[in-house]
Short mmCIF file of C-alpha atoms and ligand atoms in Angstrom, two decimals:
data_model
loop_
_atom_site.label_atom_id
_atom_site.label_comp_id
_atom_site.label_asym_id
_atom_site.label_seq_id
_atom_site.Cartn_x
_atom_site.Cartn_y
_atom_site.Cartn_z
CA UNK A 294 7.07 249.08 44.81
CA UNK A 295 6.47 246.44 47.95
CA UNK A 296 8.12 247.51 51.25
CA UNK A 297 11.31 247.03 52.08
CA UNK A 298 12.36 243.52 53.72
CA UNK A 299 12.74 243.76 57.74
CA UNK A 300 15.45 242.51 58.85
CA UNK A 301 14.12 241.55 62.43
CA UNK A 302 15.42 238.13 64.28
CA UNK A 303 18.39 238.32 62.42
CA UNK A 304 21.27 235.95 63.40
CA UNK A 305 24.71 236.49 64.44
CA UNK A 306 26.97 238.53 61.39
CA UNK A 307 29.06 235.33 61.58
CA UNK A 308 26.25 232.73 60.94
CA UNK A 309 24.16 235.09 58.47
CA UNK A 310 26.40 233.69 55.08
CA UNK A 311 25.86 229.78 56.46
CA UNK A 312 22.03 230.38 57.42
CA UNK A 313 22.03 232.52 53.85
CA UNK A 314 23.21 229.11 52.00
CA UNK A 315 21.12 226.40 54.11
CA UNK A 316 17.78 228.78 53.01
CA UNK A 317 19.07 229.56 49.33
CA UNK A 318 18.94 225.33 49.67
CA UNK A 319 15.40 225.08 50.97
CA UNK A 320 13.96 227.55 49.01
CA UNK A 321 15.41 226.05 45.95
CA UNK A 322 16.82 229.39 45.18
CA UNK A 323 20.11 231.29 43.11
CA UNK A 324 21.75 234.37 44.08
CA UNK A 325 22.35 237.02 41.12
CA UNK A 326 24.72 239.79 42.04
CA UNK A 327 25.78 243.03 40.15
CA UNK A 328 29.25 243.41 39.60
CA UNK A 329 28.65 246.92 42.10
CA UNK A 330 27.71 244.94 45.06
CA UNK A 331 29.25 244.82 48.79
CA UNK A 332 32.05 242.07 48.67
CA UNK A 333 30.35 240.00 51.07
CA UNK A 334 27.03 240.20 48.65
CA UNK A 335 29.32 239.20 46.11
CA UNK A 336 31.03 236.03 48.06
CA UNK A 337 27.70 234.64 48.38
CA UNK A 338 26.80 234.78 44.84
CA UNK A 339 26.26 232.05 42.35
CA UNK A 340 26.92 234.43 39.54
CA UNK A 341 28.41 238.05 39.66
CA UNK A 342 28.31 239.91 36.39
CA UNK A 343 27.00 242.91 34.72
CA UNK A 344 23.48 243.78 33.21
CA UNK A 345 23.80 241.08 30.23
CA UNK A 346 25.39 238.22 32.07
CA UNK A 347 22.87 238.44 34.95
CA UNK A 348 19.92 238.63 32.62
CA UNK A 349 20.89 235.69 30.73
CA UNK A 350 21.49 233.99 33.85
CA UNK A 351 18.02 234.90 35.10
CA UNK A 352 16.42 233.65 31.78
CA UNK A 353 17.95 229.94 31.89
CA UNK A 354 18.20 229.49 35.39
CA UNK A 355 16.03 226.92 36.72
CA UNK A 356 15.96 227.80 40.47
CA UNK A 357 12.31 228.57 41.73
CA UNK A 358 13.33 231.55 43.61
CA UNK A 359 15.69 234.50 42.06
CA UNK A 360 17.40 236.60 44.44
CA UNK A 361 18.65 239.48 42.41
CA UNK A 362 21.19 241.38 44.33
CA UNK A 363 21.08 244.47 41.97
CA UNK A 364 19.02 247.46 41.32
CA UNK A 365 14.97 247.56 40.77
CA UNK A 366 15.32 247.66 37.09
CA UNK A 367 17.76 244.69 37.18
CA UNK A 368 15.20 242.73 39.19
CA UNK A 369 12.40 243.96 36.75
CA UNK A 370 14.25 242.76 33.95
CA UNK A 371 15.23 238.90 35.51
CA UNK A 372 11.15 239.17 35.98
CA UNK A 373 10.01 240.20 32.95
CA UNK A 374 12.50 237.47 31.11
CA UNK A 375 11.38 234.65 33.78
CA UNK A 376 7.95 235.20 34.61
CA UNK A 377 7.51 231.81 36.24
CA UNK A 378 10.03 232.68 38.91
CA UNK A 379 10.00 234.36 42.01
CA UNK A 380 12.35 237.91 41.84
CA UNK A 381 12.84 238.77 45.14
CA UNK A 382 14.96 242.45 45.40
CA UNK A 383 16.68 241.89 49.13
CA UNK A 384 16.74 245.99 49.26
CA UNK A 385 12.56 247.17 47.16
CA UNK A 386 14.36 250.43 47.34
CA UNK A 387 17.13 249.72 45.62
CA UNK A 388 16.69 251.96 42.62
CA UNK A 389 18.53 253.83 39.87
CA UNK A 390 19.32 257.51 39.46
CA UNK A 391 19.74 257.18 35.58
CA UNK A 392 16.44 255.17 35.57
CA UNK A 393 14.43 257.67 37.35
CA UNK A 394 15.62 260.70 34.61
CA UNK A 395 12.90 259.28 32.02
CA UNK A 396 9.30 259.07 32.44
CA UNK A 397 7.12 257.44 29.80
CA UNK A 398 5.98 260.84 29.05
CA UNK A 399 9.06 262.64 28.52
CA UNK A 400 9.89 259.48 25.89
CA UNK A 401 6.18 259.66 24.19
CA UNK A 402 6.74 263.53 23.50
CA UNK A 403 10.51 262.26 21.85
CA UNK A 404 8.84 259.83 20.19
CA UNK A 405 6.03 262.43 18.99
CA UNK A 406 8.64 265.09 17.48
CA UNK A 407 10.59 261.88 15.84
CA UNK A 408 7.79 259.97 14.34
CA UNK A 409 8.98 256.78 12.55
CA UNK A 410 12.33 256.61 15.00
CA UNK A 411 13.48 253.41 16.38
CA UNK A 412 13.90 253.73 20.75
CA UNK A 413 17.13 252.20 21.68
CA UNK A 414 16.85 251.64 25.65
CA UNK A 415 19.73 251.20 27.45
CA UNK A 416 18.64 248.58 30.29
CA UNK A 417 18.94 250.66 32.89
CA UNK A 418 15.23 251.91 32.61
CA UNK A 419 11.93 250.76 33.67
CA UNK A 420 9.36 248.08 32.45
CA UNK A 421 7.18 251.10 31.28
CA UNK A 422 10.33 252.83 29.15
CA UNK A 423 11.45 249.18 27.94
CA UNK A 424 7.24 248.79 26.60
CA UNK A 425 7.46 252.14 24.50
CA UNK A 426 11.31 250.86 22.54
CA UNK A 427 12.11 249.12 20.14
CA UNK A 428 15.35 247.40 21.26
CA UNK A 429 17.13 247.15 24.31
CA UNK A 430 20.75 247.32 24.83
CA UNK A 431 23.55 247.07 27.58
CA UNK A 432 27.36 248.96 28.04
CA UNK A 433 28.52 245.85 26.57
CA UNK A 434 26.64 245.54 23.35
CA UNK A 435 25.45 249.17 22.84
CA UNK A 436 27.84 249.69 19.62
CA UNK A 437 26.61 246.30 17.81
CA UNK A 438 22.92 246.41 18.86
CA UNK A 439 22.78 250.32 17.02
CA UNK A 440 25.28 248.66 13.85
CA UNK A 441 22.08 246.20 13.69
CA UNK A 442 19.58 248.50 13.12
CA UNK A 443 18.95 250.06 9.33
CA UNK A 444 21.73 252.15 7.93
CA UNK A 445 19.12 255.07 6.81
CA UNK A 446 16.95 254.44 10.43
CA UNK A 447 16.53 257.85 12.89
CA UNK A 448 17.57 256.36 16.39
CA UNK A 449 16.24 257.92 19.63
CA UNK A 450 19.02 256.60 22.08
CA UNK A 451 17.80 256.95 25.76
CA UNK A 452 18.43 257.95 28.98
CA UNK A 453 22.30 257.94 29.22
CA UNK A 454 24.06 260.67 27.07
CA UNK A 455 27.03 259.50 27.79
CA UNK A 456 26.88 255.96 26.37
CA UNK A 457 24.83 257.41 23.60
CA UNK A 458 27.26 259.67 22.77
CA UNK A 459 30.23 256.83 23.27
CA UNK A 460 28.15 254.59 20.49
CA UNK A 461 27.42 257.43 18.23
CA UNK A 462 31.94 257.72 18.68
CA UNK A 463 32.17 254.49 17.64
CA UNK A 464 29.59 253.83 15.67
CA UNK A 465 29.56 257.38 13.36
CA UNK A 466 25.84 257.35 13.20
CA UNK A 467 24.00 260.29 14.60
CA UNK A 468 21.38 259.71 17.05
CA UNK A 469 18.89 261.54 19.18
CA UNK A 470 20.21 261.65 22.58
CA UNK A 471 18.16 262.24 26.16
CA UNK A 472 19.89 264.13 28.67
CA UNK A 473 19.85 260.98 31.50
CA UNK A 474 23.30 260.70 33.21
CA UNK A 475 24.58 258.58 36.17
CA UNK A 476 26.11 260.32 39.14
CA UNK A 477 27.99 257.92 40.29
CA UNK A 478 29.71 258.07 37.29
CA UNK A 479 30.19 261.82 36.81
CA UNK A 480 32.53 261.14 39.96
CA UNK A 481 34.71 259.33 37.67
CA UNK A 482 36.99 262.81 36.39
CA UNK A 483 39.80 263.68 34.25
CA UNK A 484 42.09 264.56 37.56
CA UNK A 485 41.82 262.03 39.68
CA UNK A 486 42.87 259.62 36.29
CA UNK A 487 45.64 262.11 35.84
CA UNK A 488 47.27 261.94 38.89
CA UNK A 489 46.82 258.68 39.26
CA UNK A 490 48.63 258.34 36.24
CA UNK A 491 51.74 260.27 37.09
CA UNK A 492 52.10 258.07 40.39
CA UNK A 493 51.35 254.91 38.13
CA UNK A 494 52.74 255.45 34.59
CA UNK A 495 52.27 251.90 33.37
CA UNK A 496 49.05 251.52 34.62
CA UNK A 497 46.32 250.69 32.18
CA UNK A 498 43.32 252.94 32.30
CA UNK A 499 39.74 251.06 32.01
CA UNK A 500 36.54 253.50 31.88
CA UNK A 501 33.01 252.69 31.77
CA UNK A 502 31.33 254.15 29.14
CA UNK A 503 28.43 255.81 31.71
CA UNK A 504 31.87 258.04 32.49
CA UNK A 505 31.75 261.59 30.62
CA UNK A 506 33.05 261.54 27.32
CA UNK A 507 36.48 263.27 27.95
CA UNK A 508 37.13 260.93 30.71
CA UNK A 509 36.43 258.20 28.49
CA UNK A 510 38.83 259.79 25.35
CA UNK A 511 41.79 259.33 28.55
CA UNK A 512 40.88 255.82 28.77
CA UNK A 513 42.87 252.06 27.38
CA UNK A 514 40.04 250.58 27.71
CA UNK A 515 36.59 252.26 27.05
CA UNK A 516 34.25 248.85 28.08
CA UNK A 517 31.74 247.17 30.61
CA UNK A 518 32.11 246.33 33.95
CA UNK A 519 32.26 241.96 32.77
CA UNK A 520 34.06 243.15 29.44
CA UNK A 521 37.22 244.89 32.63
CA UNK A 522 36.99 242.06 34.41
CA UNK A 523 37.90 240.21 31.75
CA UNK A 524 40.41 242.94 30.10
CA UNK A 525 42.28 242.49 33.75
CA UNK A 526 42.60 239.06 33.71
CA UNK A 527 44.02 238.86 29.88
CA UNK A 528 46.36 241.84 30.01
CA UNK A 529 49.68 241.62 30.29
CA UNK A 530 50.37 244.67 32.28
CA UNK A 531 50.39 244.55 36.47
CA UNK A 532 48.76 247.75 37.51
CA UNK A 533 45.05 249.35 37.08
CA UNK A 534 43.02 252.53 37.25
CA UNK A 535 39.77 251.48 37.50
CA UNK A 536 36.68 254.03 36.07
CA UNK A 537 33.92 252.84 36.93
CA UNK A 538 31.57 252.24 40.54
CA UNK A 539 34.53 250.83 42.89
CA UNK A 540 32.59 247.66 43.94
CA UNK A 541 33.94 245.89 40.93
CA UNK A 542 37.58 245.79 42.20
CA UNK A 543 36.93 243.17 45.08
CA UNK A 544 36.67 240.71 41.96
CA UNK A 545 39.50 241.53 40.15
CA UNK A 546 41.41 241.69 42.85
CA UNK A 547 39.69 238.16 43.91
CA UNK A 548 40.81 237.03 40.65
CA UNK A 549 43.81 238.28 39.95
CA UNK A 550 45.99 238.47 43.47
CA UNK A 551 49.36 239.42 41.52
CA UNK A 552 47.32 242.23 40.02
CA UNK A 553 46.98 246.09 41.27
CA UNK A 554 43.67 248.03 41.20
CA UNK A 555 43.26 251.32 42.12
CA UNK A 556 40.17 253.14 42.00
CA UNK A 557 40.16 256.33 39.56
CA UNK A 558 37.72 257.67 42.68
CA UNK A 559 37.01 256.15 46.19
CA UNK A 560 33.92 258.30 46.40
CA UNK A 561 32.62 256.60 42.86
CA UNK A 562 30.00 254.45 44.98
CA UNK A 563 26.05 253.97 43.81
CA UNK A 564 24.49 253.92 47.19
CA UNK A 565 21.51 252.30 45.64
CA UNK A 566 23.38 249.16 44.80
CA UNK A 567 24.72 249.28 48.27
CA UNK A 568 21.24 248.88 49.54
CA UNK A 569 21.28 244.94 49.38
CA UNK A 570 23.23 244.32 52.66
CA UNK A 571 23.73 240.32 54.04
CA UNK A 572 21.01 240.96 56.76
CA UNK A 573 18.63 241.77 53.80
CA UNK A 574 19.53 238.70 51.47
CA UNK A 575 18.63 236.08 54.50
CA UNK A 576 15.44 238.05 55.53
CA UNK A 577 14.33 238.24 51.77
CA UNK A 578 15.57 234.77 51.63
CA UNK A 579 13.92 233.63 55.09
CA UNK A 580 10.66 235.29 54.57
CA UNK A 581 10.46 235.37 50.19
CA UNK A 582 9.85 239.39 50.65
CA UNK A 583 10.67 241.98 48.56
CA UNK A 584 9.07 240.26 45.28
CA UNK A 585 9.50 241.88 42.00
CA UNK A 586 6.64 241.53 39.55
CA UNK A 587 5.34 243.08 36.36
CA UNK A 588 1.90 243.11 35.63
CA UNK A 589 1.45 240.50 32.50
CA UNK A 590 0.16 243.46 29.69
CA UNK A 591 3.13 245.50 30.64
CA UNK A 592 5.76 242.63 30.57
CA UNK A 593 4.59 241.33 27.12
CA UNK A 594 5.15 244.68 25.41
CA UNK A 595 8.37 244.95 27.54
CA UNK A 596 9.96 241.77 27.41
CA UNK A 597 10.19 242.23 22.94
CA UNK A 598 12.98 245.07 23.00
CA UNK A 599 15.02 242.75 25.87
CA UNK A 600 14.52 239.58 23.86
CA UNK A 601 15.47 241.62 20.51
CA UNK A 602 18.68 242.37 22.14
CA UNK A 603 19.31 238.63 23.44
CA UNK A 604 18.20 237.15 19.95
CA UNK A 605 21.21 239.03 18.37
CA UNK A 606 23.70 236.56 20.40
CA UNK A 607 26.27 239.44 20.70
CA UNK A 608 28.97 237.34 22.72
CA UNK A 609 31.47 239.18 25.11
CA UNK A 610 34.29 240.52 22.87
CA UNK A 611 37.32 238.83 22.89
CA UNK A 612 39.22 241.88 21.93
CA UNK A 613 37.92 244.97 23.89
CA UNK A 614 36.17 248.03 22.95
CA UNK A 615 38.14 250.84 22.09
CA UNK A 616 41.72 249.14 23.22
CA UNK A 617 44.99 252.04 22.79
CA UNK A 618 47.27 249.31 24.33
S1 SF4 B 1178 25.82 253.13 39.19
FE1 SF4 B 1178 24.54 254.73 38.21
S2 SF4 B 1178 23.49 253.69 36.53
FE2 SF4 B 1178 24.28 252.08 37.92
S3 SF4 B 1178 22.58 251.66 39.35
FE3 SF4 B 1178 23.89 253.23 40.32
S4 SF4 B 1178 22.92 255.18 39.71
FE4 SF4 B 1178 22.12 253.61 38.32
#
């Protein structure tokens, strides 16, 4: 990974979002962020969405310079999809916990005891993981990309149990699961949604499905972070608890003013997607550092699972995963 962007010379907090805009202008650049980033990140943004949305965005975009306020795998991935481009990561250390459970290794000795088994990656791993699968997938299309695949196939699902074991729920195919969890996510727990719950009966409960499986079995809504943004705005109902990484509810509440959010934990925060603070968007900005690149044999062989996935055209549901409401 390059080093980290300085953040030296820096202006004044109060002129860093106006001198952020004038270089995005110069530098004929767009600002990505995840759904998990600070609010002011997020004000900034041209587009703030989840791991689908913001690769999409990063393959049609026609901006010479992508500044992907996300995680290294997120960057990796805008890169890999838009080679042409410059992905600059304001935060190079900006990582993933998740990502960092699977080695190529540990996947080649799966693949070796399940010859003939097709690798479903969740996108939350590295170039190197994405080059040894077959297909990639996000929270938001993890159910229909395994439906796609043969009815009689062996799946190796990697590296989050928890979504694996959410699809293989909803999907009632069996598949061989890697023992890759998110800890940000693991603070998401069956208490805190319980009392929450007795101080907000009619609240509707949204979990991610990176959330243990019994937390998720509590939930309304079982869904990505851009499939509850959009539950939010369509339901009915006033009130929220909110499973997932609590940087998402500065949108909603953005979005929906009349609405309330409440967090099912304060302490559910990924400190890696906190990484990409303002003064770190204008110095990557100001001095095009923190450049993500794959080298060209690796992003061939690892841009065919992504592309797989985005060939399939699996739209944002309309009517949510796993709704009780
Ligand atoms: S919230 Fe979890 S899965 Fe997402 S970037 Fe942070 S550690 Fe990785």
């Amino acid at each position: 990974m390059p080093a980290a962007a300085t953040t030296t010379e820096s202006p004044s907090l109060a002129g860093l979002a106006g001198e952020i805009l004038r270089l995005k202008a110069e530098r004929r650049a767009v600002i990505l962020a995840h759904n998990y980033q600070r609010p002011e990140v997020q004000d900034l943004a041209d587009f703030v969405g989840d791991s689908l949305g913001l690769s999409r965005r990063a393959q049609d975009t026609d901006a010479d310079v992508i500044v992907f306020c996300g995680v290294h795998f997120m960057a990796e991935t805008a890169s890999i999809l838009n080679p042409s481009k410059t992905v600059l990561l304001p935060d190079a250390l900006a990582g993933c916990s998740m990502a960092d459970m699977i080695s190529a290794d540990r996947l080649l000795d799966l693949k070796e005891a399940h010859p003939g088994a097709l690798v479903v990656a969740y996108v939350n791993t590295t170039a190197e993981i994405k080059a040894e699968s077959d297909i990639c997938c996000t929270s938001s299309n993890a159910v229909e990309v395994v439906e796609s695949l043969p009815k009689d196939a062996e799946i190796i699902f990697i590296p989050d149990k928890y979504l694996g074991g959410y699809v293989q729920s909803r999907t009632g195919r069996r598949l061989i699961l890697y023992d890759g969890w998110c800890p940000v996510h693991m603070e998401v727990r069956e208490q805190g949604i319980a009392a929450l719950k007795r101080e907000h009966p009619r609240a509707v409960v949204l979990v991610h499905p990176e959330a243990p499986l019994e937390v998720s079995a509590m939930a309304d809504i079982v869904c990505s972070t851009e499939q509850m943004v959009k539950a939010v705005a369509a339901h009915s109902a006033g009130e929220f608890i909110i499973g997932t990484e609590t940087g998402i509810i500065h949108k909603m509440r953005r979005e929906n003013p009349g609405k309330r959010f409440y967090a099912a934990n304060d302490l559910a925060i990924c400190p890696h997607m906190k990484m990409n603070s303002l003064q770190r968007v204008h110095a990557a900005l100001r001095d095009l550092k923190g450049e993500v690149k794959v080298p060209e044999s690796l992003r061939a062989r690892a841009w065919l699972p992504i592309q797989r996935m985005l060939d399939l055209g699996l739209p944002y549901k309309e009517s949510f995963v796993g709704c009780k409401c």
